[in-house]
Short mmCIF file of C-alpha atoms in Angstrom, two decimals:
data_model
loop_
_atom_site.label_atom_id
_atom_site.label_comp_id
_atom_site.label_asym_id
_atom_site.label_seq_id
_atom_site.Cartn_x
_atom_site.Cartn_y
_atom_site.Cartn_z
CA MET A 4 42.39 -14.02 4.79
CA SER A 5 40.76 -12.62 1.56
CA ASP A 6 37.09 -11.89 1.26
CA THR A 7 36.77 -14.82 -1.28
CA ASP A 8 38.52 -17.08 1.18
CA ALA A 9 36.25 -16.01 4.04
CA VAL A 10 33.13 -16.96 1.93
CA ALA A 11 34.64 -20.23 0.80
CA GLN A 12 35.69 -21.22 4.25
CA SER A 13 32.32 -20.44 5.67
CA ARG A 14 30.59 -22.61 3.19
CA GLY A 15 32.71 -25.75 3.53
CA SER A 16 31.97 -28.94 1.70
CA GLU A 17 29.58 -30.32 4.24
CA GLY A 18 29.63 -27.45 6.69
CA GLY A 19 27.27 -27.49 9.45
CA PHE A 20 25.31 -24.51 10.88
CA ARG A 21 28.43 -23.34 12.86
CA GLU A 22 30.36 -22.94 9.45
CA SER A 23 27.39 -21.72 7.48
CA PHE A 24 26.67 -18.93 10.01
CA ARG A 25 30.18 -17.59 9.53
CA TRP A 26 31.13 -17.27 13.10
CA ASP A 27 34.65 -16.41 12.00
CA VAL A 28 33.36 -13.36 10.09
CA ILE A 29 31.07 -12.31 12.96
CA ARG A 30 33.89 -12.50 15.48
CA SER A 31 36.46 -10.68 13.22
CA THR A 32 34.08 -7.91 12.27
CA PRO A 33 34.98 -4.80 14.20
CA ARG A 34 32.68 -3.55 16.91
CA TYR A 35 32.42 -0.27 15.12
CA ALA A 36 30.58 -1.91 12.11
CA TYR A 37 27.96 -3.18 14.64
CA LEU A 38 27.82 0.22 16.37
CA VAL A 39 27.03 2.23 13.18
CA ALA A 40 24.47 -0.33 12.10
CA ALA A 41 22.76 -0.26 15.49
CA VAL A 42 22.80 3.56 15.65
CA ALA A 43 21.44 4.04 12.08
CA ALA A 44 18.81 1.44 12.70
CA LEU A 45 17.27 3.77 15.20
CA GLY A 46 15.77 5.39 12.15
CA GLY A 47 13.58 2.42 11.86
CA MET A 48 12.22 3.13 15.34
CA LEU A 49 10.90 6.44 14.16
CA PHE A 50 9.12 4.62 11.36
CA GLY A 51 7.77 1.91 13.66
CA TYR A 52 6.56 4.03 16.49
CA ASP A 53 4.71 6.40 14.06
CA ILE A 54 2.99 3.44 12.36
CA GLY A 55 1.89 1.99 15.75
CA VAL A 56 0.91 4.97 17.77
CA ILE A 57 -1.95 5.99 15.50
CA SER A 58 -3.68 2.67 16.14
CA GLY A 59 -4.33 3.31 19.78
CA ALA A 60 -4.77 7.11 19.46
CA GLU A 61 -7.19 7.05 16.46
CA LYS A 62 -10.49 6.76 18.44
CA LEU A 63 -9.39 9.26 21.02
CA ILE A 64 -8.53 11.88 18.30
CA THR A 65 -11.82 11.14 16.46
CA ALA A 66 -13.84 11.63 19.71
CA GLN A 67 -12.07 14.88 20.65
CA PHE A 68 -12.43 16.58 17.25
CA LYS A 69 -15.69 14.91 16.27
CA LEU A 70 -14.21 13.68 13.01
CA SER A 71 -16.21 12.38 10.00
CA ALA A 72 -15.08 9.05 8.50
CA GLY A 73 -13.29 10.82 5.68
CA VAL A 74 -11.33 13.15 7.88
CA GLU A 75 -10.42 10.23 10.27
CA GLU A 76 -8.94 8.39 7.30
CA LEU A 77 -7.01 11.48 6.40
CA ALA A 78 -5.65 11.78 9.85
CA VAL A 79 -4.50 8.24 9.88
CA ALA A 80 -2.91 8.55 6.35
CA ALA A 81 -1.31 11.86 6.77
CA VAL A 82 1.98 10.41 7.79
CA LEU A 83 1.93 8.34 4.59
CA ILE A 84 1.39 11.36 2.47
CA GLY A 85 4.45 12.96 4.06
CA SER A 86 6.41 9.78 3.62
CA ILE A 87 5.88 9.87 -0.12
CA ILE A 88 7.25 13.34 -0.17
CA GLY A 89 10.26 12.33 1.97
CA GLY A 90 10.93 9.31 -0.30
CA VAL A 91 11.06 11.61 -3.40
CA PHE A 92 13.85 13.89 -2.15
CA GLY A 93 15.56 11.56 0.36
CA GLY A 94 17.87 9.87 -2.21
CA LYS A 95 19.15 13.08 -3.85
CA LEU A 96 19.65 14.79 -0.51
CA SER A 97 21.65 11.81 0.77
CA ASP A 98 23.84 12.01 -2.28
CA ARG A 99 24.44 15.71 -1.77
CA ILE A 100 24.93 16.08 1.89
CA SER A 101 25.64 12.47 2.81
CA ARG A 102 23.57 9.55 4.19
CA ARG A 103 24.78 10.55 7.69
CA TYR A 104 23.72 14.18 7.69
CA THR A 105 20.55 13.30 6.06
CA LEU A 106 19.57 11.13 8.91
CA VAL A 107 20.66 13.83 11.36
CA ALA A 108 18.42 16.38 9.61
CA MET A 109 15.46 13.92 9.40
CA ALA A 110 15.87 13.22 13.17
CA VAL A 111 15.50 16.98 13.86
CA ILE A 112 12.47 17.30 11.68
CA TYR A 113 10.90 14.24 13.24
CA THR A 114 11.41 15.44 16.80
CA ILE A 115 10.03 18.82 16.08
CA GLY A 116 7.07 17.33 14.33
CA ALA A 117 6.34 14.87 17.10
CA ILE A 118 6.24 17.56 19.79
CA ALA A 119 4.13 19.89 17.49
CA THR A 120 1.68 17.07 16.71
CA ALA A 121 1.19 16.43 20.55
CA LEU A 122 0.48 20.14 21.04
CA ALA A 123 -1.83 20.55 17.98
CA PRO A 124 -4.94 22.67 18.94
CA ASN A 125 -7.16 21.45 15.99
CA ILE A 126 -7.32 18.70 13.49
CA ALA A 127 -6.04 20.84 10.63
CA LEU A 128 -2.66 21.42 12.37
CA PHE A 129 -2.61 17.93 13.59
CA ILE A 130 -2.69 16.72 9.93
CA VAL A 131 -0.01 19.29 8.91
CA PHE A 132 2.40 18.21 11.63
CA ARG A 133 1.71 14.50 10.92
CA ILE A 134 2.72 15.18 7.22
CA LEU A 135 5.91 16.81 8.54
CA VAL A 136 6.73 13.77 10.58
CA GLY A 137 6.02 11.61 7.60
CA ILE A 138 8.59 13.52 5.49
CA ALA A 139 11.23 12.57 8.01
CA VAL A 140 10.02 8.93 8.17
CA GLY A 141 9.89 8.53 4.43
CA ALA A 142 13.39 9.90 3.86
CA SER A 143 14.94 7.96 6.67
CA SER A 144 13.26 4.77 5.73
CA MET A 145 15.21 4.67 2.45
CA VAL A 146 18.49 6.14 3.76
CA VAL A 147 18.93 3.90 6.69
CA PRO A 148 19.29 0.59 4.80
CA THR A 149 21.51 2.32 2.26
CA TYR A 150 23.77 3.67 4.94
CA ILE A 151 24.03 0.30 6.74
CA ALA A 152 24.62 -1.63 3.53
CA GLU A 153 27.37 0.61 2.59
CA MET A 154 29.07 0.26 5.96
CA SER A 155 28.71 -3.56 6.29
CA PRO A 156 30.95 -6.56 5.23
CA ARG A 157 29.21 -8.43 2.53
CA GLN A 158 29.00 -11.71 4.51
CA ILE A 159 26.92 -10.23 7.33
CA ARG A 160 25.34 -7.28 5.35
CA GLY A 161 21.98 -8.94 5.33
CA GLY A 162 21.79 -9.36 9.08
CA LEU A 163 22.98 -5.83 9.77
CA VAL A 164 20.56 -4.21 7.37
CA ILE A 165 17.71 -6.10 9.02
CA LEU A 166 18.56 -4.42 12.21
CA GLN A 167 16.48 -1.65 10.81
CA GLN A 168 13.46 -4.02 10.70
CA LEU A 169 14.08 -5.00 14.32
CA ALA A 170 14.01 -1.30 15.26
CA ILE A 171 10.88 -0.80 13.27
CA SER A 172 9.09 -3.73 15.07
CA GLY A 173 10.52 -2.48 18.35
CA GLY A 174 9.08 0.96 17.77
CA ILE A 175 5.71 -0.51 16.90
CA LEU A 176 5.76 -2.66 20.03
CA LEU A 177 6.71 0.21 22.28
CA SER A 178 3.96 2.50 20.71
CA TYR A 179 1.29 -0.34 21.47
CA ILE A 180 2.57 -0.66 25.06
CA TRP A 181 2.52 3.20 25.55
CA ASP A 182 -0.93 3.42 23.98
CA TYR A 183 -2.14 0.76 26.43
CA ILE A 184 -0.57 2.61 29.40
CA SER A 185 -2.01 5.92 28.38
CA PHE A 186 -5.42 4.32 27.83
CA LYS A 187 -5.45 2.61 31.26
CA ALA A 188 -4.28 5.82 32.96
CA GLY A 189 -7.04 7.80 31.33
CA TRP A 190 -4.55 10.30 29.61
CA SER A 191 -5.41 11.86 26.24
CA TRP A 192 -3.76 10.99 22.90
CA ARG A 193 -1.20 13.83 23.37
CA PRO A 194 1.42 11.93 25.45
CA MET A 195 1.27 9.07 22.90
CA PHE A 196 2.61 11.43 20.19
CA ALA A 197 5.03 13.33 22.48
CA ALA A 198 6.90 10.19 23.28
CA ALA A 199 7.95 9.94 19.68
CA ALA A 200 10.53 12.68 20.28
CA VAL A 201 12.71 10.27 22.32
CA PRO A 202 13.86 8.01 19.43
CA GLY A 203 14.22 11.00 17.23
CA ILE A 204 16.70 12.67 19.64
CA ALA A 205 18.46 9.37 20.02
CA LEU A 206 18.96 9.05 16.24
CA GLY A 207 20.06 12.64 15.80
CA VAL A 208 22.66 12.53 18.47
CA GLY A 209 23.92 9.14 17.56
CA MET A 210 24.42 9.83 13.85
CA PHE A 211 26.16 13.03 14.53
CA TYR A 212 29.03 11.06 15.95
CA MET A 213 29.11 8.25 13.26
CA SER A 214 31.12 8.26 10.02
CA HIS A 215 30.25 8.90 6.40
CA THR A 216 30.10 5.65 4.28
CA PRO A 217 33.27 4.87 2.16
CA ARG A 218 31.12 4.90 -1.07
CA TRP A 219 29.80 8.34 -0.43
CA LEU A 220 33.18 9.61 0.38
CA GLY A 221 34.46 8.03 -2.83
CA MET A 222 31.79 9.71 -4.78
CA HIS A 223 33.13 13.02 -3.56
CA ASP A 224 36.78 12.17 -4.08
CA ARG A 225 37.53 11.96 -0.32
CA TRP A 226 39.52 8.66 -0.73
CA ASP A 227 41.83 9.14 2.26
CA GLU A 228 38.73 9.36 4.56
CA ALA A 229 37.14 6.36 2.74
CA ASP A 230 40.18 4.38 3.32
CA GLU A 231 40.11 5.20 6.95
CA VAL A 232 36.38 4.40 7.46
CA MET A 233 36.69 1.11 5.41
CA GLY A 234 39.69 0.18 7.79
CA ARG A 235 37.23 0.71 10.74
CA VAL A 236 34.39 -1.40 9.44
CA ASN A 237 36.03 -3.99 7.17
CA PRO A 238 39.69 -4.15 7.74
CA THR A 239 40.28 -7.76 6.55
CA CYS A 240 39.17 -6.91 2.92
CA LYS A 241 39.78 -3.10 3.01
CA GLU A 242 41.90 -2.82 -0.16
CA GLU A 243 39.74 -5.18 -2.21
CA GLU A 244 36.49 -3.53 -1.19
CA LEU A 245 37.91 0.02 -1.83
CA GLN A 246 39.10 -1.11 -5.23
CA HIS A 247 35.60 -2.38 -6.01
CA VAL A 248 34.23 1.03 -5.20
CA ARG A 249 37.03 2.87 -7.24
CA ASP A 250 36.41 0.68 -10.24
CA GLU A 251 32.67 1.04 -10.11
CA LEU A 252 32.76 4.83 -9.68
CA GLU A 253 35.40 5.29 -12.42
CA GLN A 254 33.25 3.37 -14.96
CA SER A 255 30.14 5.32 -14.51
CA ASP A 256 28.74 8.87 -14.24
CA ARG A 257 26.30 9.98 -11.55
CA GLY A 258 23.16 7.98 -12.08
CA SER A 259 19.62 9.40 -13.20
CA LEU A 260 16.19 8.13 -13.37
CA ARG A 261 16.53 7.84 -17.13
CA GLU A 262 19.38 5.32 -16.58
CA LEU A 263 17.16 3.11 -14.43
CA LEU A 264 14.90 2.62 -17.51
CA ARG A 265 17.84 1.29 -19.67
CA PRO A 266 17.87 -2.39 -20.65
CA GLY A 267 19.59 -4.48 -17.96
CA ILE A 268 19.35 -1.99 -15.19
CA ARG A 269 15.64 -1.80 -15.77
CA GLY A 270 15.40 -5.28 -14.24
CA ALA A 271 16.61 -3.83 -10.90
CA LEU A 272 13.95 -1.16 -11.02
CA ILE A 273 11.20 -3.78 -11.88
CA ALA A 274 12.36 -5.96 -8.94
CA GLY A 275 12.58 -3.08 -6.56
CA LEU A 276 9.21 -1.65 -7.59
CA GLY A 277 7.50 -5.12 -7.46
CA LEU A 278 8.77 -5.82 -3.94
CA ALA A 279 7.71 -2.37 -2.84
CA ILE A 280 4.20 -2.87 -3.95
CA LEU A 281 3.82 -6.57 -2.91
CA GLN A 282 5.00 -5.74 0.57
CA GLN A 283 1.87 -3.56 1.09
CA PHE A 284 -0.59 -5.44 -1.13
CA VAL A 285 -0.42 -8.57 1.13
CA GLY A 286 -2.17 -6.37 3.69
CA PRO A 287 0.06 -6.24 6.88
CA ASN A 288 -0.52 -2.48 7.51
CA THR A 289 -4.28 -3.09 7.80
CA VAL A 290 -3.50 -5.02 10.95
CA LEU A 291 -0.94 -2.40 12.13
CA PHE A 292 -3.15 0.60 11.46
CA TYR A 293 -6.60 -0.84 12.09
CA GLY A 294 -5.87 -3.63 14.51
CA PRO A 295 -8.37 -2.82 17.18
CA THR A 296 -11.06 -2.44 14.42
CA ILE A 297 -10.28 -5.86 13.00
CA PHE A 298 -10.24 -7.48 16.43
CA GLY A 299 -13.63 -5.79 16.97
CA TYR A 300 -14.88 -7.62 13.80
CA ALA A 301 -13.95 -10.81 15.58
CA GLY A 302 -15.70 -10.02 18.79
CA ILE A 303 -12.74 -8.55 20.73
CA SER A 304 -13.62 -5.27 22.36
CA ALA A 305 -11.95 -2.12 20.89
CA GLY A 306 -10.99 -0.99 24.39
CA SER A 307 -8.26 -2.41 26.57
CA ASN A 308 -8.73 -5.96 25.25
CA GLY A 309 -8.15 -4.71 21.69
CA LEU A 310 -5.02 -2.88 22.70
CA LEU A 311 -3.84 -5.92 24.59
CA ALA A 312 -4.32 -7.83 21.35
CA GLU A 313 -2.28 -5.25 19.56
CA ILE A 314 0.61 -5.66 22.00
CA CYS A 315 0.49 -9.51 21.15
CA VAL A 316 0.81 -8.55 17.49
CA GLY A 317 3.72 -6.15 18.34
CA VAL A 318 5.57 -8.85 20.25
CA VAL A 319 5.33 -11.27 17.51
CA LEU A 320 6.33 -8.71 14.95
CA PHE A 321 9.45 -7.94 17.00
CA VAL A 322 10.43 -11.51 18.02
CA PHE A 323 10.14 -13.02 14.55
CA VAL A 324 12.63 -10.52 13.08
CA LEU A 325 15.36 -12.19 15.19
CA PRO A 326 15.60 -15.50 13.32
CA THR A 327 15.61 -13.51 10.09
CA ILE A 328 18.77 -11.67 11.21
CA ALA A 329 20.40 -15.08 11.80
CA LEU A 330 19.11 -16.95 8.73
CA VAL A 331 19.18 -14.35 5.85
CA ASP A 332 23.01 -14.76 5.27
CA VAL A 333 22.76 -18.53 5.70
CA VAL A 334 19.77 -19.76 3.70
CA GLY A 335 19.47 -16.81 1.45
CA ARG A 336 16.84 -14.07 0.66
CA LYS A 337 14.61 -15.98 -1.72
CA ARG A 338 13.93 -18.99 0.44
CA LEU A 339 12.77 -16.72 3.18
CA PHE A 340 10.54 -14.89 0.75
CA TYR A 341 8.99 -18.22 -0.29
CA PHE A 342 8.37 -19.37 3.23
CA GLY A 343 6.91 -16.15 4.49
CA LEU A 344 4.63 -15.36 1.48
CA ALA A 345 3.30 -18.95 1.52
CA GLY A 346 2.62 -18.68 5.28
CA MET A 347 0.94 -15.26 4.83
CA GLY A 348 -1.28 -16.44 1.92
CA SER A 349 -2.44 -19.47 3.96
CA MET A 350 -3.29 -17.40 6.99
CA LEU A 351 -5.21 -14.77 4.81
CA VAL A 352 -7.24 -17.58 3.33
CA LEU A 353 -8.18 -18.88 6.77
CA LEU A 354 -8.89 -15.33 7.99
CA GLY A 355 -11.29 -14.79 5.01
CA MET A 356 -12.94 -18.09 5.84
CA ALA A 357 -13.33 -17.07 9.48
CA PHE A 358 -15.01 -13.80 8.61
CA HIS A 359 -17.15 -15.65 5.85
CA PHE A 360 -18.55 -18.02 8.36
CA GLY A 361 -19.07 -15.48 11.08
CA ALA A 362 -15.96 -14.50 12.93
CA ALA A 363 -17.69 -12.72 15.77
CA SER A 364 -17.68 -16.01 17.66
CA TRP A 365 -14.06 -16.84 16.60
CA GLY A 366 -12.13 -14.23 18.46
CA VAL A 367 -9.31 -16.33 19.84
CA ALA A 368 -9.02 -18.19 16.48
CA VAL A 369 -8.86 -14.96 14.52
CA LEU A 370 -6.21 -13.66 16.91
CA ILE A 371 -3.94 -16.74 16.47
CA ILE A 372 -4.39 -16.56 12.61
CA LEU A 373 -3.37 -12.95 12.72
CA LEU A 374 -0.40 -13.66 14.85
CA VAL A 375 0.92 -16.40 12.59
CA TYR A 376 0.37 -14.12 9.61
CA ILE A 377 2.39 -11.25 11.15
CA GLY A 378 5.08 -13.81 12.21
CA CYS A 379 5.45 -14.87 8.56
CA TYR A 380 5.48 -11.27 7.46
CA SER A 381 8.12 -10.37 9.95
CA LEU A 382 10.25 -13.36 8.86
CA SER A 383 10.14 -12.39 5.21
CA ILE A 384 8.86 -9.62 3.07
CA SER A 385 8.87 -7.03 5.84
CA PRO A 386 12.63 -6.88 6.52
CA LEU A 387 13.66 -8.46 3.18
CA PHE A 388 12.11 -5.57 0.98
CA TRP A 389 14.32 -2.93 2.85
CA LEU A 390 17.33 -5.18 2.45
CA MET A 391 16.72 -5.74 -1.22
CA THR A 392 16.20 -1.97 -1.67
CA ALA A 393 19.69 -1.44 -0.35
CA GLU A 394 21.25 -4.22 -2.41
CA LEU A 395 19.57 -4.29 -5.85
CA TYR A 396 20.97 -1.10 -7.45
CA PRO A 397 24.39 -0.17 -8.71
CA ASN A 398 26.31 2.38 -6.49
CA ARG A 399 25.66 5.30 -8.83
CA LEU A 400 21.95 4.47 -8.96
CA ARG A 401 21.46 3.31 -5.35
CA SER A 402 20.02 6.42 -3.99
CA ILE A 403 17.65 7.19 -6.80
CA GLY A 404 16.62 3.48 -6.99
CA ALA A 405 15.98 3.33 -3.33
CA SER A 406 14.03 6.53 -3.50
CA THR A 407 11.88 5.26 -6.34
CA ALA A 408 11.20 2.04 -4.45
CA THR A 409 10.49 3.87 -1.28
CA VAL A 410 7.99 6.22 -2.90
CA ALA A 411 6.17 3.17 -4.49
CA ASN A 412 6.15 1.42 -1.10
CA TRP A 413 4.66 4.39 0.74
CA SER A 414 2.23 5.05 -2.14
CA ALA A 415 1.00 1.46 -1.99
CA ASN A 416 0.74 1.82 1.81
CA LEU A 417 -1.38 4.92 1.38
CA LEU A 418 -3.70 3.16 -1.18
CA ILE A 419 -4.22 0.17 1.28
CA THR A 420 -4.62 2.29 4.25
CA VAL A 421 -7.20 4.64 2.78
CA THR A 422 -9.27 2.01 0.99
CA PHE A 423 -9.36 -0.80 3.65
CA LEU A 424 -12.56 0.37 5.54
CA SER A 425 -14.22 1.25 2.25
CA ALA A 426 -13.36 -2.05 0.60
CA VAL A 427 -14.64 -3.97 3.62
CA ASP A 428 -18.00 -2.08 3.39
CA ALA A 429 -18.18 -2.62 -0.39
CA LEU A 430 -16.84 -6.21 -0.74
CA GLY A 431 -16.99 -7.78 2.74
CA LYS A 432 -14.26 -8.70 5.00
CA ASP A 433 -13.79 -12.16 3.62
CA ILE A 434 -13.35 -11.02 0.02
CA VAL A 435 -10.80 -8.27 1.05
CA PHE A 436 -8.58 -10.75 2.91
CA TRP A 437 -8.76 -13.26 0.01
CA ILE A 438 -7.57 -10.59 -2.36
CA TYR A 439 -4.49 -9.99 -0.06
CA ALA A 440 -3.99 -13.76 -0.32
CA ALA A 441 -3.96 -13.76 -4.05
CA PHE A 442 -1.24 -11.10 -3.93
CA ALA A 443 0.89 -13.43 -1.71
CA VAL A 444 0.65 -16.02 -4.42
CA VAL A 445 1.70 -13.38 -7.08
CA GLY A 446 4.56 -12.48 -4.80
CA ILE A 447 5.94 -16.07 -4.77
CA VAL A 448 5.95 -16.13 -8.61
CA PHE A 449 7.44 -12.57 -8.80
CA VAL A 450 10.39 -13.45 -6.51
CA ARG A 451 10.99 -16.75 -8.36
CA VAL A 452 11.15 -15.09 -11.82
CA LEU A 453 12.48 -11.54 -11.37
CA VAL A 454 14.42 -11.16 -8.10
CA PRO A 455 18.02 -12.49 -7.90
CA GLU A 456 19.59 -14.06 -4.94
CA THR A 457 22.01 -11.62 -3.53
CA GLN A 458 23.32 -13.56 -0.53
CA GLY A 459 27.07 -13.37 -0.30
CA ARG A 460 27.46 -11.03 -3.14
CA SER A 461 29.23 -7.64 -3.05
CA LEU A 462 27.29 -4.54 -4.05
CA GLU A 463 29.62 -4.20 -7.05
CA GLU A 464 29.02 -7.87 -8.18
CA ILE A 465 25.22 -7.07 -8.13
CA ASP A 466 25.94 -4.14 -10.47
CA VAL A 467 27.71 -6.51 -12.88
CA TYR A 468 24.79 -8.92 -12.68
CA TRP A 469 22.44 -6.34 -14.10
CA THR A 470 24.71 -4.88 -16.75
CA HIS A 471 25.80 -8.24 -18.05
CA GLY A 472 22.49 -9.81 -18.88
CA ARG A 473 21.51 -11.14 -15.46
CA SER A 474 24.79 -13.13 -15.13
CA TRP A 475 27.05 -13.16 -12.18
CA PRO A 476 30.78 -12.31 -12.77
CA GLU A 477 32.90 -15.39 -13.44
CA SER A 478 35.35 -14.65 -10.74
CA SER A 479 32.89 -14.18 -7.78
CA GLU A 480 31.90 -16.78 -5.26
CA ALA A 481 28.27 -17.63 -4.86
CA GLY A 482 26.88 -17.63 -1.35
CA GLU A 483 25.18 -20.58 0.37
CA GLY A 484 22.08 -21.50 -1.62
CA GLN A 485 23.05 -19.37 -4.65
CA PRO A 486 23.76 -20.26 -8.23
CA SER A 487 27.33 -20.74 -9.23
CA ALA A 488 29.24 -18.03 -11.00
CA ARG A 489 28.57 -19.75 -14.36
CA GLU A 490 24.88 -20.22 -13.75
CA ARG A 491 22.47 -17.68 -15.10
CA ALA A 492 20.07 -16.69 -12.41
CA PRO A 493 16.32 -16.73 -13.15
CA ALA A 494 15.33 -13.75 -15.28
#
C-alpha cells in the first residue's frame, strides 16, 4: 500500500476513531522505528530532570552558600545560559557529525557536568558546571526532535516526536520525587544533582547503538546506508520517501541563516520563533522553577508540603502528554494549540484574581488552578513547540532553523526565569499572571494566522508549502482536519 493510500484509507468517508487513529499504520510500523524514537527521547529526560531538580534544591543551596538574591537567581538560571550556547552550535554540529553522534557527545558532557555539579565545593564552580550541563541540554533539546522526525513515518511522526515531551515530563516528575525523598531523608542537595547522571548514561549508551537518519546520510551521499535505514523504519513507503529526500537535496544547496530570511522561507522562521517565545511567555517555567515559592504565596508551606504540591504538578505534566501523543495525528496540531492556550489563559486569569483578592487563604484553589493550567500546557504548546520545530523547516534548513528556534526558546526562558521574582515585587502577583494570560490570547491569534497545519504532511511537502507561497502541493493528501491540496492555508 502506498503512503498516499495509507493516509486516504485512514481518513475514510465517515471514519470513526479506529480509522482516524490509523491503527493499520501503527501496527505496520516496524518496532525499530519505535525503539529509535524511545531511545532518542531520553534526551528529553536530561532536559526535564534538570528543570525540575533546581526547584527542590534551590533553598538548600542558598542556605549552604549564603547566597544573595541576585546570586540565587544566577544559580537557578545558569543552566539556561548554557542551553542558549548549546542551541547555537547544536544544529551545525548535528549536520557535521550527525544527529546520532551529537546526542552521544551531549550525553557524555551532561553526565560529567551532573557529577561535577554534585561535587562543587563553592557556588562559583556550581554555576560553571551548571552552565556545562546547560550546553548539553540546549543542544540535545533541538537535536532530539529533529532525529525522531527524520526517522518517523509521516502518519505517526507527531506522536513519536512528542515522546520527547513525555520524557521531559517524566524527568521533571522524577526530579520532584527525588527532591522530596532527599528532603525527608535529611540529605543535602548533592544527591539531587548526582542522580542526573543516570539518564545521561542511558542516552549515551542507547544512541551509540542506534542508526543515523536517512536524511543525514543522504546529505553526505551515503545512499546505500540511507536505503537500509529507511527500510528498517518505513519499509512500506521506502522508495517514495527516499525519492522525496533525493529530490529535495538535489534542488538545494546547504542552508544558511541568510536563506531563512528569504521571502517564503521567512514564514517558517517567523512561525518557529513565535512559538518558541510564546511557549515561555505564557509562564509555565515560573511554576516549574519557582513552584514552592508560588505555593508559599498561596499559604502552602515551602517545606515538604510545597514539594508534595510540586509532585502533583509533575504527575499532571506527565499524564497529560499521553492524550497528546494519541490525538496529535488525529485532530491536528492547531486544534490542540487552540484548546491548550485557551485553557491556560483562563486559568491564568483566575490565578491573578486569586492573588488579587488574597490567595493566602485559597491554597487548595490555587493548587487546582495551577494543575489545570499545567495540564493544558502539557496538552498543547509544551510538546507541540518541539514537534513544530522539527517539522516547519526544509531539510537543508532544518538544523539551523531548529537551532534558531531553540536559542530563542531558551533565551525567552532565561528572561522569564530571571525576572519573575522581580516582576512580582514590582507589579504584584496578580498583574504578572494576567500578563501571561494576555500572551496566551496572542498565541491563539498567532497560531491561527501564521502557523500551518502540518498533520499528515511529509517534511518535503512542508518545504514546498513555504517555497510556493504558502500553498500545499497539488498531488499531496491533506491529513484529517487539514485544508485540501487546493486550499491555501492561512498566511
